[in-house]
PDB file of C-alpha atoms in Angstrom:
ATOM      1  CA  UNK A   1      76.127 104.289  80.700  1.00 54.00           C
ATOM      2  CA  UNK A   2      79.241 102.550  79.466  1.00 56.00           C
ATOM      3  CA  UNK A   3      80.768 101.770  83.153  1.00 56.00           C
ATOM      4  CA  UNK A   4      77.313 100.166  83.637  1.00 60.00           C
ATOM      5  CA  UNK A   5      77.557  98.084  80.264  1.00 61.00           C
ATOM      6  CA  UNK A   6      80.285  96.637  81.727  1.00 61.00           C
ATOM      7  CA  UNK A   7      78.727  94.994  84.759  1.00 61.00           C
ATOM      8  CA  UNK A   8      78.177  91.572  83.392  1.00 70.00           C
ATOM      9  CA  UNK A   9      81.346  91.558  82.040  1.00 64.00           C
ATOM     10  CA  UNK A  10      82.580  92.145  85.602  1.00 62.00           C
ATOM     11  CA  UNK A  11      80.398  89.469  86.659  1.00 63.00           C
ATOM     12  CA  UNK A  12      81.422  86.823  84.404  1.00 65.00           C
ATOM     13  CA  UNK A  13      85.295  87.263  85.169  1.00 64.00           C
ATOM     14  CA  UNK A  14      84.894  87.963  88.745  1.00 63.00           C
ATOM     15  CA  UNK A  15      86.304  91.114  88.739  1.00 68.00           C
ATOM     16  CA  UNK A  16      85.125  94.295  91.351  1.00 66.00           C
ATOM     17  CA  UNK A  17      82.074  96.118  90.936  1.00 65.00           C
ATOM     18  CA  UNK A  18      83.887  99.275  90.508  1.00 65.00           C
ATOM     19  CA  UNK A  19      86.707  97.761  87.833  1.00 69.00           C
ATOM     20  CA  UNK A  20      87.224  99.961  85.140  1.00 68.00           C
ATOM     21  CA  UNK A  21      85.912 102.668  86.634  1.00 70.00           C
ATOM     22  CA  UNK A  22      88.629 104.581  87.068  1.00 71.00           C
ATOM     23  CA  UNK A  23      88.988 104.945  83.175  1.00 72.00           C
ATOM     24  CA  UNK A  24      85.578 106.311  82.798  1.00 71.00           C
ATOM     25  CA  UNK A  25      86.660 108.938  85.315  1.00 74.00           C
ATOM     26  CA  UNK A  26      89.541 109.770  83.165  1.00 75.00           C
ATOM     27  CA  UNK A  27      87.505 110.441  80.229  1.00 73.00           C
ATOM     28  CA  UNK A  28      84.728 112.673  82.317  1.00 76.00           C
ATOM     29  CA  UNK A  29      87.715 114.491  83.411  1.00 78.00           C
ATOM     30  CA  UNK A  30      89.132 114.879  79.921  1.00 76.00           C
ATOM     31  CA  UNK A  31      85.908 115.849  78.836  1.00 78.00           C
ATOM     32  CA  UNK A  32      85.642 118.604  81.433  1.00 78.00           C
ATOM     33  CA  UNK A  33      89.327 119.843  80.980  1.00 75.00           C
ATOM     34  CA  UNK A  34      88.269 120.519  77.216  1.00 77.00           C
ATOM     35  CA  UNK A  35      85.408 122.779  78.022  1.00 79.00           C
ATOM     36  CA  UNK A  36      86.892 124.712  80.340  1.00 78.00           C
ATOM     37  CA  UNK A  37      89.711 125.037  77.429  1.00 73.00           C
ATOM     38  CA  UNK A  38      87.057 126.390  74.995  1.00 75.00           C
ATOM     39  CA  UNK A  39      85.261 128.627  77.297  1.00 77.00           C
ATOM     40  CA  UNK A  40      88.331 130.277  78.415  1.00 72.00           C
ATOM     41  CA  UNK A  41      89.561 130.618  74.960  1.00 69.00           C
ATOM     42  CA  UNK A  42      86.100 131.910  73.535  1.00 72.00           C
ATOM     43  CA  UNK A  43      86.309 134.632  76.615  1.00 69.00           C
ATOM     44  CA  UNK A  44      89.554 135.616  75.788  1.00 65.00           C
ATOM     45  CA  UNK A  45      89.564 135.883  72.179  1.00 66.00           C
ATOM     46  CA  UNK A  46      86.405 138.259  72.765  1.00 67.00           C
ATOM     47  CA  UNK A  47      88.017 140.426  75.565  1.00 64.00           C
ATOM     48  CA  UNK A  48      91.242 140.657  74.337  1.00 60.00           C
ATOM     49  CA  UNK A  49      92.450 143.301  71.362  1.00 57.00           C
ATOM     50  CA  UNK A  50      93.566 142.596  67.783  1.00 56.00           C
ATOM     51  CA  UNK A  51      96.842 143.503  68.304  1.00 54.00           C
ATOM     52  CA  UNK A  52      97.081 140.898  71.116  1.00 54.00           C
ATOM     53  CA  UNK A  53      96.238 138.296  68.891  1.00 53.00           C
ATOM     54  CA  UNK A  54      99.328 136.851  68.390  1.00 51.00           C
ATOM     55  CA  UNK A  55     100.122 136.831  71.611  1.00 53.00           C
ATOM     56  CA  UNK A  56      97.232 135.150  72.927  1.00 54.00           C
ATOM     57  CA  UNK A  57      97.692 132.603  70.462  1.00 55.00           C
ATOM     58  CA  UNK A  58     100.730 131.515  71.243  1.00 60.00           C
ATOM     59  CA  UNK A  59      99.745 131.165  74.847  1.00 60.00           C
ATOM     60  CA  UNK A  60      96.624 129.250  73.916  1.00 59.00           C
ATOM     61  CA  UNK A  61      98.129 126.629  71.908  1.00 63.00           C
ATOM     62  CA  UNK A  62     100.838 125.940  74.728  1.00 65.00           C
ATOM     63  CA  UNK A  63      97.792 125.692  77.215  1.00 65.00           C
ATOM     64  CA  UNK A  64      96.262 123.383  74.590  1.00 67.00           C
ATOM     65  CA  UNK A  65      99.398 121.415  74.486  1.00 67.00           C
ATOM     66  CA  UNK A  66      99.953 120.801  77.928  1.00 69.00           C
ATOM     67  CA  UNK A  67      96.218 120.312  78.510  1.00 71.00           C
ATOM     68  CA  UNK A  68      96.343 117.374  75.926  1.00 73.00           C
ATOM     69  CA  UNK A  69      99.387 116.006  77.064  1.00 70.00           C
ATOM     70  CA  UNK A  70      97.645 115.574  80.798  1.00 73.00           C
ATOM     71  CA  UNK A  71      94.571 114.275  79.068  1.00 74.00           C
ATOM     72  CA  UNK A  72      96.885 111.724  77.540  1.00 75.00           C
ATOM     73  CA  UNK A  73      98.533 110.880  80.493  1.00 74.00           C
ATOM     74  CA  UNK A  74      95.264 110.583  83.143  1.00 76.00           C
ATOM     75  CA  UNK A  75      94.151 108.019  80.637  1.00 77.00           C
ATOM     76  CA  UNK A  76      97.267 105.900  79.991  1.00 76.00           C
ATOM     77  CA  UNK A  77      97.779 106.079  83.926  1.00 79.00           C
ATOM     78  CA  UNK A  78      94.257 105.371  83.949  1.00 76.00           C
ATOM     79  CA  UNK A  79      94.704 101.989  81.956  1.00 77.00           C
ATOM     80  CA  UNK A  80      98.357 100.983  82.896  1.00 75.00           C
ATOM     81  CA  UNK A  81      95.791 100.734  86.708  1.00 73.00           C
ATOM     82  CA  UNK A  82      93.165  98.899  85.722  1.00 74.00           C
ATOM     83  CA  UNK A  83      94.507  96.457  83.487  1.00 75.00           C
ATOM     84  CA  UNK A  84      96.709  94.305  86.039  1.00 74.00           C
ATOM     85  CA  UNK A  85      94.456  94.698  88.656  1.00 72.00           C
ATOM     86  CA  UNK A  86      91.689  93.066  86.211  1.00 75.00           C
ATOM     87  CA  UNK A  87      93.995  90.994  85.298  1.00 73.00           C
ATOM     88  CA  UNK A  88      95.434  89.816  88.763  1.00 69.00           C
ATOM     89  CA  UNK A  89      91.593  89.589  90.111  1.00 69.00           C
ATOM     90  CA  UNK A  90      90.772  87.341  87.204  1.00 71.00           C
ATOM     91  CA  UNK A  91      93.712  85.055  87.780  1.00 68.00           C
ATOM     92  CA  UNK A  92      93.503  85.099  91.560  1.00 64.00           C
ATOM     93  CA  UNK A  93      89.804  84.392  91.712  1.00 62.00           C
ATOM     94  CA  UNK A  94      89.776  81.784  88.992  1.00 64.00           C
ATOM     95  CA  UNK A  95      93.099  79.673  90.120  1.00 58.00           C
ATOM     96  CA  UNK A  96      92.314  77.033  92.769  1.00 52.00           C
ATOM     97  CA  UNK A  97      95.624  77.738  93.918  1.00 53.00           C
ATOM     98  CA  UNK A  98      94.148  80.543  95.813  1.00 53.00           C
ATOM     99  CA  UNK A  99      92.066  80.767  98.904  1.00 53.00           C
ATOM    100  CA  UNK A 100      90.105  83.429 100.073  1.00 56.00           C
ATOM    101  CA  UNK A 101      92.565  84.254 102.725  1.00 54.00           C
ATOM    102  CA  UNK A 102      95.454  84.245 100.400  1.00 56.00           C
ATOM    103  CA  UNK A 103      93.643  86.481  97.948  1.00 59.00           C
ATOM    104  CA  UNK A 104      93.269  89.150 101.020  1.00 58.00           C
ATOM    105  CA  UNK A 105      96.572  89.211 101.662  1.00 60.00           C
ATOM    106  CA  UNK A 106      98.270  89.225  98.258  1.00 63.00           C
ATOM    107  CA  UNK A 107      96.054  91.709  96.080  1.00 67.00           C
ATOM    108  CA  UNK A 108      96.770  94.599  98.586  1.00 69.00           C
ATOM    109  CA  UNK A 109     100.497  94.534  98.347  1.00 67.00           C
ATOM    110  CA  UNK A 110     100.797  93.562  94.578  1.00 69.00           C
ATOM    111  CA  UNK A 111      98.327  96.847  94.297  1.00 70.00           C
ATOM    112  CA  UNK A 112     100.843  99.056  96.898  1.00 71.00           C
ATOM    113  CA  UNK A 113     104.040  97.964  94.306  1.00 73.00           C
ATOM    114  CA  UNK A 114     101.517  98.613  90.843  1.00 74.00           C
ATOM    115  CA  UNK A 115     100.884 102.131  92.403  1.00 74.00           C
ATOM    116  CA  UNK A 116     104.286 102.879  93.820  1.00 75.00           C
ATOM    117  CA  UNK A 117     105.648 101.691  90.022  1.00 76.00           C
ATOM    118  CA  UNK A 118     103.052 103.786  88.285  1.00 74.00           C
ATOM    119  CA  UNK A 119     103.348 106.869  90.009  1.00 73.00           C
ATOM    120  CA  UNK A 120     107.502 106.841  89.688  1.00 74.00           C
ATOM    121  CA  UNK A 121     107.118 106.142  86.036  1.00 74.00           C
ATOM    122  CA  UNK A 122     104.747 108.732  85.975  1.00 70.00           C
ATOM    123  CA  UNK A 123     106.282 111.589  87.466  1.00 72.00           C
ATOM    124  CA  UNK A 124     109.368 110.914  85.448  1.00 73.00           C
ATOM    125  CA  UNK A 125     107.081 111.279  82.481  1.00 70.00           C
ATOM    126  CA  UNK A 126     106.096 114.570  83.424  1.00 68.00           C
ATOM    127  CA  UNK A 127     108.845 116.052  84.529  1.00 70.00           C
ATOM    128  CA  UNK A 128     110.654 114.768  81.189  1.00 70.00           C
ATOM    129  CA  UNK A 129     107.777 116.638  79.430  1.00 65.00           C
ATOM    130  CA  UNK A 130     108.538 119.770  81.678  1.00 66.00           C
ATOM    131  CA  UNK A 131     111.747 120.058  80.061  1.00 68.00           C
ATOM    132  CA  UNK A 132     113.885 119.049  82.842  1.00 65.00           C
ATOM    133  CA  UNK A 133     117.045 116.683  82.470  1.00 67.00           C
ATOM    134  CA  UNK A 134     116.718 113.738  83.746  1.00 64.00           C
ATOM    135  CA  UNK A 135     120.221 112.583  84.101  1.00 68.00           C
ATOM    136  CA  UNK A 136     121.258 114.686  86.863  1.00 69.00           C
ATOM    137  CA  UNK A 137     117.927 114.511  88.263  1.00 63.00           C
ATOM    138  CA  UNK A 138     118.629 110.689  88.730  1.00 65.00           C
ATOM    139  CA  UNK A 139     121.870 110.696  89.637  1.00 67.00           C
ATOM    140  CA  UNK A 140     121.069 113.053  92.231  1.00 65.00           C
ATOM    141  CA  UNK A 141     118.233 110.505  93.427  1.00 63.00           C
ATOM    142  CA  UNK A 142     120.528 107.622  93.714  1.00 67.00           C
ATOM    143  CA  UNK A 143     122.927 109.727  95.677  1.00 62.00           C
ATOM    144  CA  UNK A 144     120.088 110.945  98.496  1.00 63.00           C
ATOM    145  CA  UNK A 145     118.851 107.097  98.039  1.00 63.00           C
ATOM    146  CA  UNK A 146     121.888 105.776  99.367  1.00 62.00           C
ATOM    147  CA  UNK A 147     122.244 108.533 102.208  1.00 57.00           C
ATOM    148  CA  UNK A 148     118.815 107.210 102.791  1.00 59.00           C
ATOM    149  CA  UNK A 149     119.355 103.805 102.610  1.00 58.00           C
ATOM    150  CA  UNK A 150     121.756 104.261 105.579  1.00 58.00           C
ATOM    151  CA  UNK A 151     120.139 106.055 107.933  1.00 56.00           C
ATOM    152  CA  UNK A 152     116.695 103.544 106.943  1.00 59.00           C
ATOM    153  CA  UNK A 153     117.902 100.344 107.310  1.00 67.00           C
ATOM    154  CA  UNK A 154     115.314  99.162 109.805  1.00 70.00           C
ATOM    155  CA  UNK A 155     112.491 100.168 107.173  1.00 70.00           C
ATOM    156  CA  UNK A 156     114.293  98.368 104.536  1.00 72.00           C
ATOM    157  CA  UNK A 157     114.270  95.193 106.364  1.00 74.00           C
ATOM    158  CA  UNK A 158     110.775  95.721 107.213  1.00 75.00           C
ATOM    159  CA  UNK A 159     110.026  95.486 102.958  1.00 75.00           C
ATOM    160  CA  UNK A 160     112.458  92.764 102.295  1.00 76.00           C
ATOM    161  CA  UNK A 161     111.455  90.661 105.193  1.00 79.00           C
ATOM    162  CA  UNK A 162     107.465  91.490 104.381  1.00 76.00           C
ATOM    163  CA  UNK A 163     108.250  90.186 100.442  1.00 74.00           C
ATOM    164  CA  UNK A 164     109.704  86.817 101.282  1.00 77.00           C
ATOM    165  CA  UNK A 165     106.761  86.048 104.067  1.00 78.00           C
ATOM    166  CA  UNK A 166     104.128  87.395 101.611  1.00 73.00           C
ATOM    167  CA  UNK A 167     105.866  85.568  98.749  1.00 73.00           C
ATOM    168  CA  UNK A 168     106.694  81.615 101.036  1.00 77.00           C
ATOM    169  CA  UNK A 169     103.091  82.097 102.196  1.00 76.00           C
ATOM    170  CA  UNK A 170     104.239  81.988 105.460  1.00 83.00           C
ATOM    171  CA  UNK A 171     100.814  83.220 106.893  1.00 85.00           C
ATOM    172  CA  UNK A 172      97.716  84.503 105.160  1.00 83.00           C
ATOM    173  CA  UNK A 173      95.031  87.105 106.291  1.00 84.00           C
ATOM    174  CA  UNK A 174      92.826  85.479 108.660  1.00 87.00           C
ATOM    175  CA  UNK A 175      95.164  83.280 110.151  1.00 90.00           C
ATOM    176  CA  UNK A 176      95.649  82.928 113.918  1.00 92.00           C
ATOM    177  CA  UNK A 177      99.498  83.354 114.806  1.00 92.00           C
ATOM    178  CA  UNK A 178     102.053  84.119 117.373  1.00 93.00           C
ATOM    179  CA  UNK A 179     104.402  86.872 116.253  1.00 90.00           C
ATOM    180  CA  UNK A 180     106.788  88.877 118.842  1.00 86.00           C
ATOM    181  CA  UNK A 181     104.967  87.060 121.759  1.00 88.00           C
ATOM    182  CA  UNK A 182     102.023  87.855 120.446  1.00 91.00           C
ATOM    183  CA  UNK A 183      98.497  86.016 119.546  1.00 92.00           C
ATOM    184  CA  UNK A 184      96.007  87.189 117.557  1.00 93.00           C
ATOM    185  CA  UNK A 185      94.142  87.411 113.985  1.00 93.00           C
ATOM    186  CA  UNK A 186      96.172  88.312 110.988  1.00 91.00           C
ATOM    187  CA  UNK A 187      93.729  91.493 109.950  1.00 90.00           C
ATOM    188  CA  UNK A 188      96.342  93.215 107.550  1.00 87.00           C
ATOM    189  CA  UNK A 189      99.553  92.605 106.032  1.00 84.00           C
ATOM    190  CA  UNK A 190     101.284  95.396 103.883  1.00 80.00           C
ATOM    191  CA  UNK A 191     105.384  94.999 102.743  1.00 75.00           C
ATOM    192  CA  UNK A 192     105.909  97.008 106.399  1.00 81.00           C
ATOM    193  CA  UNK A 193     103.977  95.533 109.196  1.00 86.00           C
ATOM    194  CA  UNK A 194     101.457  92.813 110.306  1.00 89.00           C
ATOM    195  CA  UNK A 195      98.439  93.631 112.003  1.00 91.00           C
ATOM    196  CA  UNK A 196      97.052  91.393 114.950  1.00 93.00           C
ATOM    197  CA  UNK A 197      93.938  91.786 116.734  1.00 93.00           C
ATOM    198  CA  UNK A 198      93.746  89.670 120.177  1.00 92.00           C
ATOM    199  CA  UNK A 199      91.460  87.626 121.752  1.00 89.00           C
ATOM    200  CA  UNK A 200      89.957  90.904 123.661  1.00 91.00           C
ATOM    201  CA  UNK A 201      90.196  92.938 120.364  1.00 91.00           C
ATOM    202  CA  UNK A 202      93.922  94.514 121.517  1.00 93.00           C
ATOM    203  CA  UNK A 203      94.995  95.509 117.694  1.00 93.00           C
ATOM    204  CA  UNK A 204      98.999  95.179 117.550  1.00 93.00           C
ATOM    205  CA  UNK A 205     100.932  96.204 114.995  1.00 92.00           C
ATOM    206  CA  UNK A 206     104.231  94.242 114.521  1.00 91.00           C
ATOM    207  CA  UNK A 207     106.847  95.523 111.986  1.00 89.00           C
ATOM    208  CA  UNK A 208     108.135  93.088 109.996  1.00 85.00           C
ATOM    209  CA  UNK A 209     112.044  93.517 110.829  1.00 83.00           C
ATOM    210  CA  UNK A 210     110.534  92.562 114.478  1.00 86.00           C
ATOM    211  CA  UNK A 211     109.643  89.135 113.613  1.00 86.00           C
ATOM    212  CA  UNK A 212     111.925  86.186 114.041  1.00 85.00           C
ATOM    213  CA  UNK A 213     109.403  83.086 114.474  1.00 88.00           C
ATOM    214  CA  UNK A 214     106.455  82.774 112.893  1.00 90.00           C
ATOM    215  CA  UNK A 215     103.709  80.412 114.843  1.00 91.00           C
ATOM    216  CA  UNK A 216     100.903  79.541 112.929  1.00 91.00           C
ATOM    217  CA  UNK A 217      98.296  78.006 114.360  1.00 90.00           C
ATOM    218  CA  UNK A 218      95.540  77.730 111.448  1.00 89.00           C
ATOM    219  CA  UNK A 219      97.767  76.078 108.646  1.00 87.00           C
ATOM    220  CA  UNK A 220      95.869  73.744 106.701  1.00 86.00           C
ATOM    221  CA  UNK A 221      94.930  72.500 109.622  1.00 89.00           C
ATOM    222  CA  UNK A 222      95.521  72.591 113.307  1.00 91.00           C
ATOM    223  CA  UNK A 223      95.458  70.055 116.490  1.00 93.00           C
ATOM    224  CA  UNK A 224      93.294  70.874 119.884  1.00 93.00           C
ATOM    225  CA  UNK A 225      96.187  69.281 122.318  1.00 93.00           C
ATOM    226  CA  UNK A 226      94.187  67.751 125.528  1.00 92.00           C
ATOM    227  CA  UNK A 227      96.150  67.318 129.228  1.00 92.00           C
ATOM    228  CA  UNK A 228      93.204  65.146 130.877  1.00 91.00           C
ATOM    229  CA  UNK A 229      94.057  64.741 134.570  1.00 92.00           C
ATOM    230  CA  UNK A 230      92.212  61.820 136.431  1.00 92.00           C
ATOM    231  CA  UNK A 231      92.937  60.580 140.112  1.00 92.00           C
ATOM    232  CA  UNK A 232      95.076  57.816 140.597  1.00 91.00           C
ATOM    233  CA  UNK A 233      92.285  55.194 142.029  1.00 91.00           C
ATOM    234  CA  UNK A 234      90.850  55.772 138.345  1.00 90.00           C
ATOM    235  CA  UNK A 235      91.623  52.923 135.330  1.00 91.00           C
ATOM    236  CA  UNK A 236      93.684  54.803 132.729  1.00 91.00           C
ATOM    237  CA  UNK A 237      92.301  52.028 129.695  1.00 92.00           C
ATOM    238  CA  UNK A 238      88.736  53.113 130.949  1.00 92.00           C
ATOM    239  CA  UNK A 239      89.256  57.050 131.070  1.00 92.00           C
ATOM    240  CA  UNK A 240      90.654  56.526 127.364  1.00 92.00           C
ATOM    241  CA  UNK A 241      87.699  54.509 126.266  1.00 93.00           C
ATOM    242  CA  UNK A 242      85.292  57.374 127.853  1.00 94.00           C
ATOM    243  CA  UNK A 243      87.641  59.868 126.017  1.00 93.00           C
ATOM    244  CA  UNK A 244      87.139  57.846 122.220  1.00 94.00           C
ATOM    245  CA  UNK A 245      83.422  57.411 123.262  1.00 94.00           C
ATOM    246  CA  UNK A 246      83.017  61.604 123.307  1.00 94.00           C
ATOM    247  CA  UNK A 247      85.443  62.299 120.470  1.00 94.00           C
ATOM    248  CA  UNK A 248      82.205  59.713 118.549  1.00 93.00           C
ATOM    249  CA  UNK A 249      79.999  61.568 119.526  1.00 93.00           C
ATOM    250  CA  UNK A 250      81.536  64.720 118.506  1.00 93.00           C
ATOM    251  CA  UNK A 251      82.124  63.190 115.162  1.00 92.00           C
ATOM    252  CA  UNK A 252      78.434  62.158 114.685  1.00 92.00           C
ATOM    253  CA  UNK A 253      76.720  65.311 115.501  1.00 92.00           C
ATOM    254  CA  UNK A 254      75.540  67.876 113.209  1.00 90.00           C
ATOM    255  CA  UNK A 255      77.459  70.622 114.791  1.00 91.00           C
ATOM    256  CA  UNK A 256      80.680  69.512 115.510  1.00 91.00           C
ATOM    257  CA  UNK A 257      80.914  66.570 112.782  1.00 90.00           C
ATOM    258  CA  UNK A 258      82.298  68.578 109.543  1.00 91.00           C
ATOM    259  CA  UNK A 259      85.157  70.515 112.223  1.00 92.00           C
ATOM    260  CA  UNK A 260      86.693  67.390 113.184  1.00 92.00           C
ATOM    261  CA  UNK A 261      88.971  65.966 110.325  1.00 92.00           C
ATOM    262  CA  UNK A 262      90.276  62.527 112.328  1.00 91.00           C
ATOM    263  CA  UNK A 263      89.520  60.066 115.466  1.00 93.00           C
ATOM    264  CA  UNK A 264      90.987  60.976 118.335  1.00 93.00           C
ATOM    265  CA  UNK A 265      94.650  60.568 119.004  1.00 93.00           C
ATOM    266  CA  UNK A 266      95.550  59.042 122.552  1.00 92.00           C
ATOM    267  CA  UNK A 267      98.942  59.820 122.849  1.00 92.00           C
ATOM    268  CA  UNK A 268      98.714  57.639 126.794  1.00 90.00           C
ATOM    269  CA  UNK A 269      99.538  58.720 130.277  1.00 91.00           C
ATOM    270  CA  UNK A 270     101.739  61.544 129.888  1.00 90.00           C
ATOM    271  CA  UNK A 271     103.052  62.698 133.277  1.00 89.00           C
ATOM    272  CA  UNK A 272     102.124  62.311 137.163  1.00 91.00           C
ATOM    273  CA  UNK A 273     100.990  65.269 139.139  1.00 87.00           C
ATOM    274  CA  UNK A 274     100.432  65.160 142.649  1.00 87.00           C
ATOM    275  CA  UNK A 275      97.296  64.764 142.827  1.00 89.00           C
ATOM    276  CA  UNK A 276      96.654  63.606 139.181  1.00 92.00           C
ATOM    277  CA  UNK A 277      97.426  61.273 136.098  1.00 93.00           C
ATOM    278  CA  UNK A 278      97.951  63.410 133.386  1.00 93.00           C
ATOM    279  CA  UNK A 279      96.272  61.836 129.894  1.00 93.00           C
ATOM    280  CA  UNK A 280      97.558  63.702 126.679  1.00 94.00           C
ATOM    281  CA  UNK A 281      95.122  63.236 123.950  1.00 94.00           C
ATOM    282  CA  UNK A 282      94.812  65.385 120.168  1.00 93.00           C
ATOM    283  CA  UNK A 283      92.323  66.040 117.832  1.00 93.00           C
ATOM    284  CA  UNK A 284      92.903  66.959 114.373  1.00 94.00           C
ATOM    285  CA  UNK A 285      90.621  70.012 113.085  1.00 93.00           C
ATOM    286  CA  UNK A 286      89.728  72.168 110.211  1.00 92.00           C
ATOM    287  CA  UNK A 287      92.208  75.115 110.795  1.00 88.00           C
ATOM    288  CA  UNK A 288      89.999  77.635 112.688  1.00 89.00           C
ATOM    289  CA  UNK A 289      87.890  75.335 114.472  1.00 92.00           C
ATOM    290  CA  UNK A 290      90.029  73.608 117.286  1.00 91.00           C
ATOM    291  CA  UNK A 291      88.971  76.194 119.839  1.00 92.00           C
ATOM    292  CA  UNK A 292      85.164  75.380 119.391  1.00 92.00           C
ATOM    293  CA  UNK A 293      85.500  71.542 119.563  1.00 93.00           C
ATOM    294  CA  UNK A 294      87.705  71.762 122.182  1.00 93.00           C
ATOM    295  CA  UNK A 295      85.615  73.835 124.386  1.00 93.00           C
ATOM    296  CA  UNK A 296      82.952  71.608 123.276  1.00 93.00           C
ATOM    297  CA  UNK A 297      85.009  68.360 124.192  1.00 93.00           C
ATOM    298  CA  UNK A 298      86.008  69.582 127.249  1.00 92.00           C
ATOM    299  CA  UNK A 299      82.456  70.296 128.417  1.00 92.00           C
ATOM    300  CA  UNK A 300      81.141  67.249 127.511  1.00 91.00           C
TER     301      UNK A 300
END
């Protein structure tokens, strides 16, 4: 009933349908843990002996112990979750600074560095609890990290490089780009890899350490280049006037209008083929939308 108080608060900030939920889950859990604590200690103080008392009351309130110390744990773990991710929904949703597309791709890796920083904090946490010393236990972990570090060098490129593109905004989920020599739709980018998906729906995966030059061809906006190639008995100043009369129409019409951001740019005769005068013309488009007017110009 709480978690579904909460849903116009969620509304009103933006925030997931399921935020907070994982605190409420926490608490069922806690609630749970202490039932099973009372059952089992109501069965064994009726089972076991007088003489046993003692015994089985030291036991029980170590059991309780630990059992409260995980209950206090789930929950702080619980909160130290859902409190920046609120909180970096909230400002990513509200700030115009961010698009859709930019939202996509940065929420999934600040959420893979919140969970990898939670659960190392964590575990220390317990283990400190355990009793265990952790001095040793870290200087033994920066030892193997460095062995490590040698023998992973290529994955270690693959998160430095994936930080700075994720954190220039070099490319964006959703964006078309050529990465490796190859073209397709940004679907996913983590601090490892980027994954495409071609025109024929070929998904390649591209590790980050792999990637040298970055082509994007949907940022802010992007150009549909035109090669027009007209015999040589034809009047150059007419085939550009019949090219600016389409590009007007295109401009005018309901479909095409809001894609096209400028007139027509006739960059003039271009080359000489052998059979041809080669016209190169561009038109400036809204980032994803050179490949339809194109087509569109080209047919017309």
């Amino acid at each position: 009933a709480a978690d579904d108080a909460l849903n116009p608060l969620r509304g009103r900030l933006n925030l997931d349908s399921d935020r907070f939920s994982l605190i409420f889950w926490s608490q069922r859990c806690a609630g749970y843990l202490t039932v099973c604590l009372l059952i089992i200690y109501t069965v064994a103080s009726i089972i076991t002996s007088p003489g046993d008392s003692l015994v089985f009351l030291s036991w029980g309130t170590s059991l309780a112990g630990y059992a409260a110390l995980a209950i206090f744990l789930l929950l702080l773990f619980a909160i130290a979750w859902e409190s920046p991710n609120a909180a970096l929904e909230f400002y990513t949703r509200k700030s115009s600074r961010f698009t859709d597309s930019r939202v996509q791709t940065l929420i999934p890796v600040a959420r893979n560095i919140m969970f990898v920083a939670i659960m190392f904090m964590g575990g220390m946490v317990v283990v400190s609890e355990l009793g265990v010393d952790l001095v040793p236990l870290l200087a033994g972990a920066g030892v193997v990290g460095v062995a490590v570090g040698f023998g992973a060098q290529t994955m270690i490129k693959d998160f430095l490089n994936g930080f700075i593109l994720v954190f220039e905004d070099l490319m964006q989920v959703g964006d078309i780009v050529t990465l490796s020599g190859r073209t397709g739709k940004v679907e996913r980018i983590t601090l490892r890899k980027v994954q495409l998906r071609a025109l024929d729906g070929t998904v390649n995966t591209i590790p980050h350490s792999e990637i040298t030059i970055i082509e994007n061809l949907t940022k802010d906006h992007s150009y549909y280049l035109l090669e027009v190639g007209v015999a040589y008995k034809e009047e150059t100043d007419s085939v550009i006037d019949l090219l600016q009369a389409i590009d007007k129409d295109l401009r005018e019409s309901e479909e095409f209008g809001a894609s096209i951001l400028e007139e027509i740019e006739v960059l003039g005769v271009d080359g000489f083929g052998d059979s041809a005068v080669v016209i190169k013309a561009r038109m400036k488009t809204r980032p994803h939308d050179k490949w339809k007017v194109g087509r569109e110009f080209n047919r017309r």
